[in-house]
């Protein structure tokens, strides 16, 4: 089927009470792994590309691969999303290519490193929302700043430096009209999220729940939400890797989030670990091999396994056939006539 609006995908997830994984891609094998997992589990899916991915793969290669995925999988709703757009121009270029969703990460300035002011964030996000909604494209905004750096994007530092303030989240949602809201609750990008199994002192699920109470109908997004399971770390290290011990976001915390308004969960590191472990194993055990297919095939299978597991854990499995896709033109009409609301329901404190 044609690429679908992420707004539709998330609205349906809210109706069904489940979350949808958003998996990052840079190449054909990762896209194939995600689609194989989506077919296996009958899941709607969000595929996302960072600015780094778009530069690595070249825009047109990557976008044509996604179109091929849509064409080859007529029964799977796929939203194509720009991850961490740093400016209006980045989001505009993704929309003009045909992405059905963009993230405007106005929590940082356009350098992708320096935290911005609240007013700057509102202004640039609002501008992207106006441009995107006219074209039927979904917008995710971010309030608060995540920790860590990935693909050259991020403020660095701890995830605890800029936790989202629930009152600001309400004002941000009201003033920007975003379809989905990424919040900072202590998570970080990359593999090194926590130095021990996270508890309430570093992973602020209470903040997430407080935001959901104020914005009960707003689709919340969890970034930096790989679980970084020990078995994936162990495979990498068993075959010559040198990962330091680290902890991600436990799946049961993500599931608690899903019960409290989280509809989109970003996962990248787990897939990177699965791929790297599978390739290292082939290199280690059969150093005589040199055909890229000998290690890319197991790498693709290892990623498929992780993605399928997450799809089941997030609850999106089995929901691919629940709804017919609404065309992007119809979605644009919905924004224009107000049938697709962009004003959040706000509950009293
Ligand atoms: Zn992110």
Tab-separated table of C-alpha atoms and ligand atoms in Angstrom:
chain	number	residue	atom	x	y	z
A	1	UNK	CA	0.000	0.000	0.000
A	2	UNK	CA	1.162	3.609	-0.354
A	3	UNK	CA	3.036	5.096	2.592
A	4	UNK	CA	0.576	6.126	5.266
A	5	UNK	CA	0.356	9.094	7.580
A	6	UNK	CA	2.046	8.532	10.923
A	7	UNK	CA	-0.854	10.400	12.512
A	8	UNK	CA	-3.245	7.714	11.295
A	9	UNK	CA	-0.924	4.989	12.521
A	10	UNK	CA	-0.684	6.574	15.986
A	11	UNK	CA	-4.408	7.382	16.227
A	12	UNK	CA	-5.116	3.715	15.506
A	13	UNK	CA	-2.516	2.646	18.078
A	14	UNK	CA	-4.225	4.844	20.667
A	15	UNK	CA	-7.597	3.244	19.854
A	16	UNK	CA	-6.034	-0.206	20.193
A	17	UNK	CA	-4.007	0.677	23.288
A	18	UNK	CA	-0.649	-0.371	21.848
A	19	UNK	CA	2.687	1.201	20.914
A	20	UNK	CA	4.448	1.252	17.544
A	21	UNK	CA	8.193	0.771	17.197
A	22	UNK	CA	10.034	3.292	15.045
A	23	UNK	CA	13.136	1.629	13.681
A	24	UNK	CA	16.048	3.500	12.109
A	25	UNK	CA	17.397	2.545	8.705
A	26	UNK	CA	20.480	3.349	6.648
A	27	UNK	CA	20.480	0.628	4.007
A	28	UNK	CA	18.542	-2.048	2.163
A	29	UNK	CA	19.244	-4.878	4.604
A	30	UNK	CA	17.813	-2.952	7.564
A	31	UNK	CA	14.665	-2.082	5.618
A	32	UNK	CA	14.275	-5.711	4.576
A	33	UNK	CA	14.770	-6.879	8.168
A	34	UNK	CA	12.018	-4.543	9.409
A	35	UNK	CA	9.611	-5.550	6.661
A	36	UNK	CA	10.240	-9.256	7.234
A	37	UNK	CA	9.508	-8.738	10.936
A	38	UNK	CA	6.370	-6.735	10.112
A	39	UNK	CA	5.115	-9.519	7.824
A	40	UNK	CA	5.988	-12.190	10.370
A	41	UNK	CA	4.072	-10.402	13.150
A	42	UNK	CA	1.436	-8.634	10.988
A	43	UNK	CA	2.466	-5.223	12.331
A	44	UNK	CA	2.014	-1.661	11.149
A	45	UNK	CA	5.403	0.013	11.313
A	46	UNK	CA	7.293	3.300	11.396
A	47	UNK	CA	10.546	3.393	9.461
A	48	UNK	CA	12.734	6.377	10.209
A	49	UNK	CA	15.865	7.988	8.847
A	50	UNK	CA	18.093	10.463	10.633
A	51	UNK	CA	19.924	13.253	8.841
A	52	UNK	CA	23.010	11.056	9.086
A	53	UNK	CA	21.183	8.177	7.409
A	54	UNK	CA	19.936	10.393	4.600
A	55	UNK	CA	23.492	11.597	3.985
A	56	UNK	CA	24.989	8.087	4.231
A	57	UNK	CA	22.544	6.419	1.857
A	58	UNK	CA	21.825	9.461	-0.330
A	59	UNK	CA	18.237	10.641	-0.161
A	60	UNK	CA	16.969	9.082	-3.333
A	61	UNK	CA	18.421	5.611	-2.759
A	62	UNK	CA	16.896	5.470	0.689
A	63	UNK	CA	13.513	6.810	-0.336
A	64	UNK	CA	13.225	4.483	-3.343
A	65	UNK	CA	14.031	1.546	-1.060
A	66	UNK	CA	11.154	2.573	1.218
A	67	UNK	CA	8.860	2.851	-1.788
A	68	UNK	CA	9.917	-0.656	-2.791
A	69	UNK	CA	9.106	-1.845	0.738
A	70	UNK	CA	5.632	-0.312	0.470
A	71	UNK	CA	5.049	-1.844	-2.954
A	72	UNK	CA	6.249	-5.297	-1.891
A	73	UNK	CA	4.168	-5.263	1.302
A	74	UNK	CA	0.653	-4.171	0.302
A	75	UNK	CA	-0.828	-5.393	3.593
A	76	UNK	CA	1.507	-3.487	5.913
A	77	UNK	CA	0.870	0.177	6.803
A	78	UNK	CA	4.262	1.945	6.715
A	79	UNK	CA	4.928	5.520	7.795
A	80	UNK	CA	8.208	7.040	6.641
A	81	UNK	CA	9.560	9.458	9.220
A	82	UNK	CA	12.390	11.981	9.400
A	83	UNK	CA	14.116	11.398	12.734
A	84	UNK	CA	15.461	14.506	14.538
A	85	UNK	CA	15.014	17.168	11.895
A	86	UNK	CA	17.262	20.027	13.037
A	87	UNK	CA	15.649	22.827	11.035
A	88	UNK	CA	12.656	23.831	8.952
A	89	UNK	CA	14.729	23.177	5.803
A	90	UNK	CA	15.551	19.585	6.805
A	91	UNK	CA	11.877	18.835	7.440
A	92	UNK	CA	10.810	20.567	4.242
A	93	UNK	CA	13.262	18.513	2.160
A	94	UNK	CA	11.951	15.277	3.701
A	95	UNK	CA	8.351	16.300	3.003
A	96	UNK	CA	9.201	17.194	-0.578
A	97	UNK	CA	10.819	13.786	-1.046
A	98	UNK	CA	7.626	12.066	0.097
A	99	UNK	CA	8.177	11.307	3.794
A	100	UNK	CA	4.800	11.041	5.524
A	101	UNK	CA	6.060	12.268	8.888
A	102	UNK	CA	8.798	14.500	10.259
A	103	UNK	CA	10.266	15.226	13.638
A	104	UNK	CA	11.175	18.836	14.210
A	105	UNK	CA	13.577	18.629	17.123
A	106	UNK	CA	13.491	22.252	18.160
A	107	UNK	CA	14.748	21.358	21.628
A	108	UNK	CA	18.177	21.987	20.124
A	109	UNK	CA	19.340	24.803	17.900
A	110	UNK	CA	19.998	24.021	14.215
A	111	UNK	CA	23.552	22.900	15.089
A	112	UNK	CA	21.903	19.856	16.700
A	113	UNK	CA	23.946	20.360	19.893
A	114	UNK	CA	22.996	23.526	21.762
A	115	UNK	CA	19.748	23.514	23.772
A	116	UNK	CA	17.361	26.166	22.424
A	117	UNK	CA	14.948	28.365	24.346
A	118	UNK	CA	11.314	27.378	24.767
A	119	UNK	CA	10.201	30.249	22.515
A	120	UNK	CA	12.653	29.242	19.754
A	121	UNK	CA	11.399	25.676	19.957
A	122	UNK	CA	7.734	26.753	19.709
A	123	UNK	CA	8.456	29.055	16.787
A	124	UNK	CA	10.333	26.621	14.539
A	125	UNK	CA	8.028	23.710	15.390
A	126	UNK	CA	4.916	25.773	14.617
A	127	UNK	CA	6.423	26.723	11.257
A	128	UNK	CA	7.031	23.060	10.398
A	129	UNK	CA	3.513	22.105	11.553
A	130	UNK	CA	1.935	24.718	9.255
A	131	UNK	CA	3.964	23.543	6.254
A	132	UNK	CA	3.542	19.827	6.971
A	133	UNK	CA	-0.172	19.763	7.797
A	134	UNK	CA	-1.029	21.621	4.591
A	135	UNK	CA	0.532	18.626	2.846
A	136	UNK	CA	-0.985	15.916	5.042
A	137	UNK	CA	2.300	15.169	6.785
A	138	UNK	CA	2.560	14.350	10.497
A	139	UNK	CA	4.800	16.296	12.893
A	140	UNK	CA	6.528	15.115	16.044
A	141	UNK	CA	7.993	17.792	18.319
A	142	UNK	CA	10.303	17.500	21.312
A	143	UNK	CA	10.142	19.264	24.640
A	144	UNK	CA	12.995	18.725	27.089
A	145	UNK	CA	16.387	17.466	25.901
A	146	UNK	CA	17.612	13.894	25.692
A	147	UNK	CA	21.053	12.864	26.849
A	148	UNK	CA	23.886	11.503	24.732
A	149	UNK	CA	24.833	12.015	21.104
A	150	UNK	CA	23.999	9.884	18.089
A	151	UNK	CA	24.838	10.502	14.446
A	152	UNK	CA	26.359	13.813	15.546
A	153	UNK	CA	23.009	14.886	16.987
A	154	UNK	CA	22.487	15.576	20.663
A	155	UNK	CA	23.378	17.855	23.533
A	156	UNK	CA	25.601	15.208	25.145
A	157	UNK	CA	25.625	14.893	28.902
A	158	UNK	CA	23.208	13.011	31.088
A	159	UNK	CA	19.582	12.369	30.279
A	160	UNK	CA	18.765	14.019	33.596
A	161	UNK	CA	20.002	17.484	32.574
A	162	UNK	CA	16.795	18.680	30.868
A	163	UNK	CA	13.823	16.571	32.002
A	164	UNK	CA	10.506	17.682	30.470
A	165	UNK	CA	8.383	19.960	32.632
A	166	UNK	CA	4.707	18.859	32.404
A	167	UNK	CA	3.389	22.465	32.350
A	168	UNK	CA	5.732	23.320	29.480
A	169	UNK	CA	4.638	20.172	27.663
A	170	UNK	CA	1.021	21.365	27.833
A	171	UNK	CA	1.876	24.851	26.587
A	172	UNK	CA	4.089	23.435	23.836
A	173	UNK	CA	1.368	21.071	22.590
A	174	UNK	CA	-1.208	23.876	22.609
A	175	UNK	CA	0.954	26.416	20.815
A	176	UNK	CA	2.473	24.141	18.167
A	177	UNK	CA	-0.330	21.719	17.235
A	178	UNK	CA	2.085	18.775	16.953
A	179	UNK	CA	0.669	15.304	16.344
A	180	UNK	CA	3.142	13.574	18.633
A	181	UNK	CA	5.299	14.762	21.465
A	182	UNK	CA	8.751	13.445	22.358
A	183	UNK	CA	9.581	13.949	26.002
A	184	UNK	CA	12.804	13.715	27.989
A	185	UNK	CA	12.506	11.378	30.982
A	186	UNK	CA	16.142	10.486	31.571
A	187	UNK	CA	16.909	8.349	28.516
A	188	UNK	CA	19.882	8.946	26.237
A	189	UNK	CA	20.748	8.130	22.653
A	190	UNK	CA	23.385	5.501	21.890
A	191	UNK	CA	24.420	2.307	23.679
A	192	UNK	CA	25.504	3.869	26.980
A	193	UNK	CA	22.249	4.944	28.578
A	194	UNK	CA	22.564	3.836	32.198
A	195	UNK	CA	25.457	2.528	34.318
A	196	UNK	CA	23.177	0.106	36.186
A	197	UNK	CA	19.670	-1.272	35.782
A	198	UNK	CA	17.672	1.989	35.792
A	199	UNK	CA	15.351	2.819	38.678
A	200	UNK	CA	13.147	5.830	39.382
A	201	UNK	CA	16.166	7.991	40.210
A	202	UNK	CA	17.382	7.971	36.595
A	203	UNK	CA	14.380	6.867	34.517
A	204	UNK	CA	11.566	9.292	35.295
A	205	UNK	CA	8.461	7.272	34.485
A	206	UNK	CA	6.643	9.426	37.076
A	207	UNK	CA	7.225	12.461	34.837
A	208	UNK	CA	5.843	10.571	31.838
A	209	UNK	CA	2.747	9.608	33.811
A	210	UNK	CA	2.304	13.215	34.998
A	211	UNK	CA	2.464	14.479	31.395
A	212	UNK	CA	-0.015	11.844	30.253
A	213	UNK	CA	-2.430	12.892	33.018
A	214	UNK	CA	-2.324	16.505	31.772
A	215	UNK	CA	-2.399	15.532	28.048
A	216	UNK	CA	-4.475	12.333	28.011
A	217	UNK	CA	-5.010	12.259	24.224
A	218	UNK	CA	-1.539	13.334	23.092
A	219	UNK	CA	0.625	10.669	21.467
A	220	UNK	CA	3.846	10.520	23.485
A	221	UNK	CA	7.147	9.384	22.015
A	222	UNK	CA	9.988	7.661	23.852
A	223	UNK	CA	13.414	8.270	22.325
A	224	UNK	CA	16.591	6.422	23.225
A	225	UNK	CA	14.477	3.385	24.067
A	226	UNK	CA	16.607	0.452	23.086
A	227	UNK	CA	16.753	-2.118	25.850
A	228	UNK	CA	20.414	-2.955	25.122
A	229	UNK	CA	19.908	-6.569	26.273
A	230	UNK	CA	22.884	-8.379	27.726
A	231	UNK	CA	22.629	-11.296	25.286
A	232	UNK	CA	23.177	-8.940	22.318
A	233	UNK	CA	26.124	-7.276	24.078
A	234	UNK	CA	27.556	-10.709	24.873
A	235	UNK	CA	27.521	-11.875	21.235
A	236	UNK	CA	29.469	-8.772	20.172
A	237	UNK	CA	32.043	-9.228	22.933
A	238	UNK	CA	32.325	-13.004	22.498
A	239	UNK	CA	33.533	-12.507	18.940
A	240	UNK	CA	36.162	-9.853	19.543
A	241	UNK	CA	34.035	-6.781	20.353
A	242	UNK	CA	34.862	-4.440	23.207
A	243	UNK	CA	31.579	-3.030	24.520
A	244	UNK	CA	31.602	-1.696	28.046
A	245	UNK	CA	28.860	-3.000	30.326
A	246	UNK	CA	25.703	-0.892	29.935
A	247	UNK	CA	21.950	-0.843	30.538
A	248	UNK	CA	19.110	0.358	28.335
A	249	UNK	CA	15.414	0.968	28.999
A	250	UNK	CA	13.802	-2.250	30.285
A	251	UNK	CA	10.923	-3.469	28.106
A	252	UNK	CA	8.585	-3.508	31.112
A	253	UNK	CA	9.181	0.244	31.605
A	254	UNK	CA	8.307	0.838	27.937
A	255	UNK	CA	5.155	-1.220	28.442
A	256	UNK	CA	4.287	0.939	31.460
A	257	UNK	CA	4.782	3.945	29.146
A	258	UNK	CA	2.452	2.411	26.552
A	259	UNK	CA	-0.233	2.113	29.237
A	260	UNK	CA	0.309	5.843	29.801
A	261	UNK	CA	0.064	7.380	26.351
A	262	UNK	CA	3.313	6.306	24.666
A	263	UNK	CA	2.497	5.451	21.042
A	264	UNK	CA	5.898	5.642	19.314
A	265	UNK	CA	9.034	3.989	20.625
A	266	UNK	CA	12.363	4.696	18.938
A	267	UNK	CA	14.732	1.749	18.679
A	268	UNK	CA	18.099	1.815	16.942
A	269	UNK	CA	20.905	0.585	19.208
A	270	UNK	CA	19.423	-2.901	19.701
A	271	UNK	CA	19.391	-3.434	15.947
A	272	UNK	CA	22.934	-2.112	15.566
A	273	UNK	CA	24.103	-4.552	18.228
A	274	UNK	CA	22.295	-7.484	16.600
A	275	UNK	CA	23.826	-6.706	13.200
A	276	UNK	CA	27.330	-6.211	14.559
A	277	UNK	CA	27.183	-9.395	16.637
A	278	UNK	CA	26.060	-11.478	13.653
A	279	UNK	CA	28.774	-10.081	11.379
A	280	UNK	CA	31.501	-10.513	14.021
A	281	UNK	CA	30.460	-14.136	14.519
A	282	UNK	CA	30.889	-14.938	10.811
A	283	UNK	CA	34.248	-13.147	10.667
A	284	UNK	CA	35.454	-14.893	13.831
A	285	UNK	CA	34.315	-18.411	13.001
A	286	UNK	CA	34.967	-18.452	9.248
A	287	UNK	CA	37.726	-15.937	8.490
A	288	UNK	CA	38.159	-17.475	5.048
A	289	UNK	CA	34.810	-16.057	3.889
A	290	UNK	CA	34.724	-12.882	1.821
A	291	UNK	CA	31.324	-12.778	0.072
A	292	UNK	CA	29.337	-9.933	1.723
A	293	UNK	CA	26.180	-12.056	1.492
A	294	UNK	CA	27.777	-14.549	3.884
A	295	UNK	CA	27.606	-11.985	6.699
A	296	UNK	CA	24.869	-9.586	5.561
A	297	UNK	CA	22.286	-12.377	5.475
A	298	UNK	CA	22.839	-13.449	9.107
A	299	UNK	CA	23.006	-9.763	10.060
A	300	UNK	CA	19.629	-9.145	8.453
A	301	UNK	CA	18.162	-12.205	10.174
A	302	UNK	CA	19.520	-11.116	13.559
A	303	UNK	CA	17.903	-7.693	13.181
A	304	UNK	CA	14.604	-9.228	12.043
A	305	UNK	CA	14.553	-11.293	15.236
A	306	UNK	CA	15.008	-8.238	17.475
A	307	UNK	CA	12.434	-6.161	15.578
A	308	UNK	CA	9.832	-8.943	15.618
A	309	UNK	CA	10.324	-9.353	19.368
A	310	UNK	CA	9.881	-5.614	19.980
A	311	UNK	CA	6.760	-5.542	17.767
A	312	UNK	CA	5.254	-8.260	19.925
A	313	UNK	CA	6.316	-6.573	23.183
A	314	UNK	CA	4.982	-3.154	22.106
A	315	UNK	CA	1.637	-4.708	21.148
A	316	UNK	CA	1.552	-3.633	17.479
A	317	UNK	CA	1.734	-7.273	16.344
A	318	UNK	CA	-1.491	-8.441	14.722
A	319	UNK	CA	-2.759	-4.915	13.962
A	320	UNK	CA	-1.576	-4.463	10.353
A	321	UNK	CA	-4.988	-5.306	8.930
A	322	UNK	CA	-7.123	-3.275	11.340
A	323	UNK	CA	-7.669	-0.298	9.067
A	324	UNK	CA	-7.550	0.937	5.489
A	325	UNK	CA	-5.034	3.662	4.741
A	326	UNK	CA	-6.343	7.200	4.395
A	327	UNK	CA	-4.604	9.024	1.546
A	328	UNK	CA	-2.235	11.841	2.439
A	329	UNK	CA	-4.483	14.228	0.470
A	330	UNK	CA	-7.454	13.221	2.650
A	331	UNK	CA	-5.344	13.706	5.763
A	332	UNK	CA	-4.439	17.214	4.559
A	333	UNK	CA	-8.157	17.954	4.154
A	334	UNK	CA	-8.763	16.657	7.672
A	335	UNK	CA	-6.237	19.105	9.114
A	336	UNK	CA	-7.732	21.944	7.072
A	337	UNK	CA	-11.360	21.337	8.054
A	338	UNK	CA	-10.540	20.526	11.671
A	339	UNK	CA	-11.754	16.930	11.614
A	340	UNK	CA	-8.172	15.987	12.512
A	341	UNK	CA	-7.671	17.998	15.659
A	342	UNK	CA	-4.343	19.597	16.484
A	343	UNK	CA	-5.434	21.079	19.787
A	344	UNK	CA	-4.676	18.775	22.706
A	345	UNK	CA	-7.198	17.813	25.310
A	346	UNK	CA	-5.821	19.323	28.526
A	347	UNK	CA	-6.857	17.965	31.909
A	348	UNK	CA	-6.822	20.119	35.007
A	349	UNK	CA	-3.955	19.640	37.450
B	1	LIG	ZN1	15.942	10.408	19.280
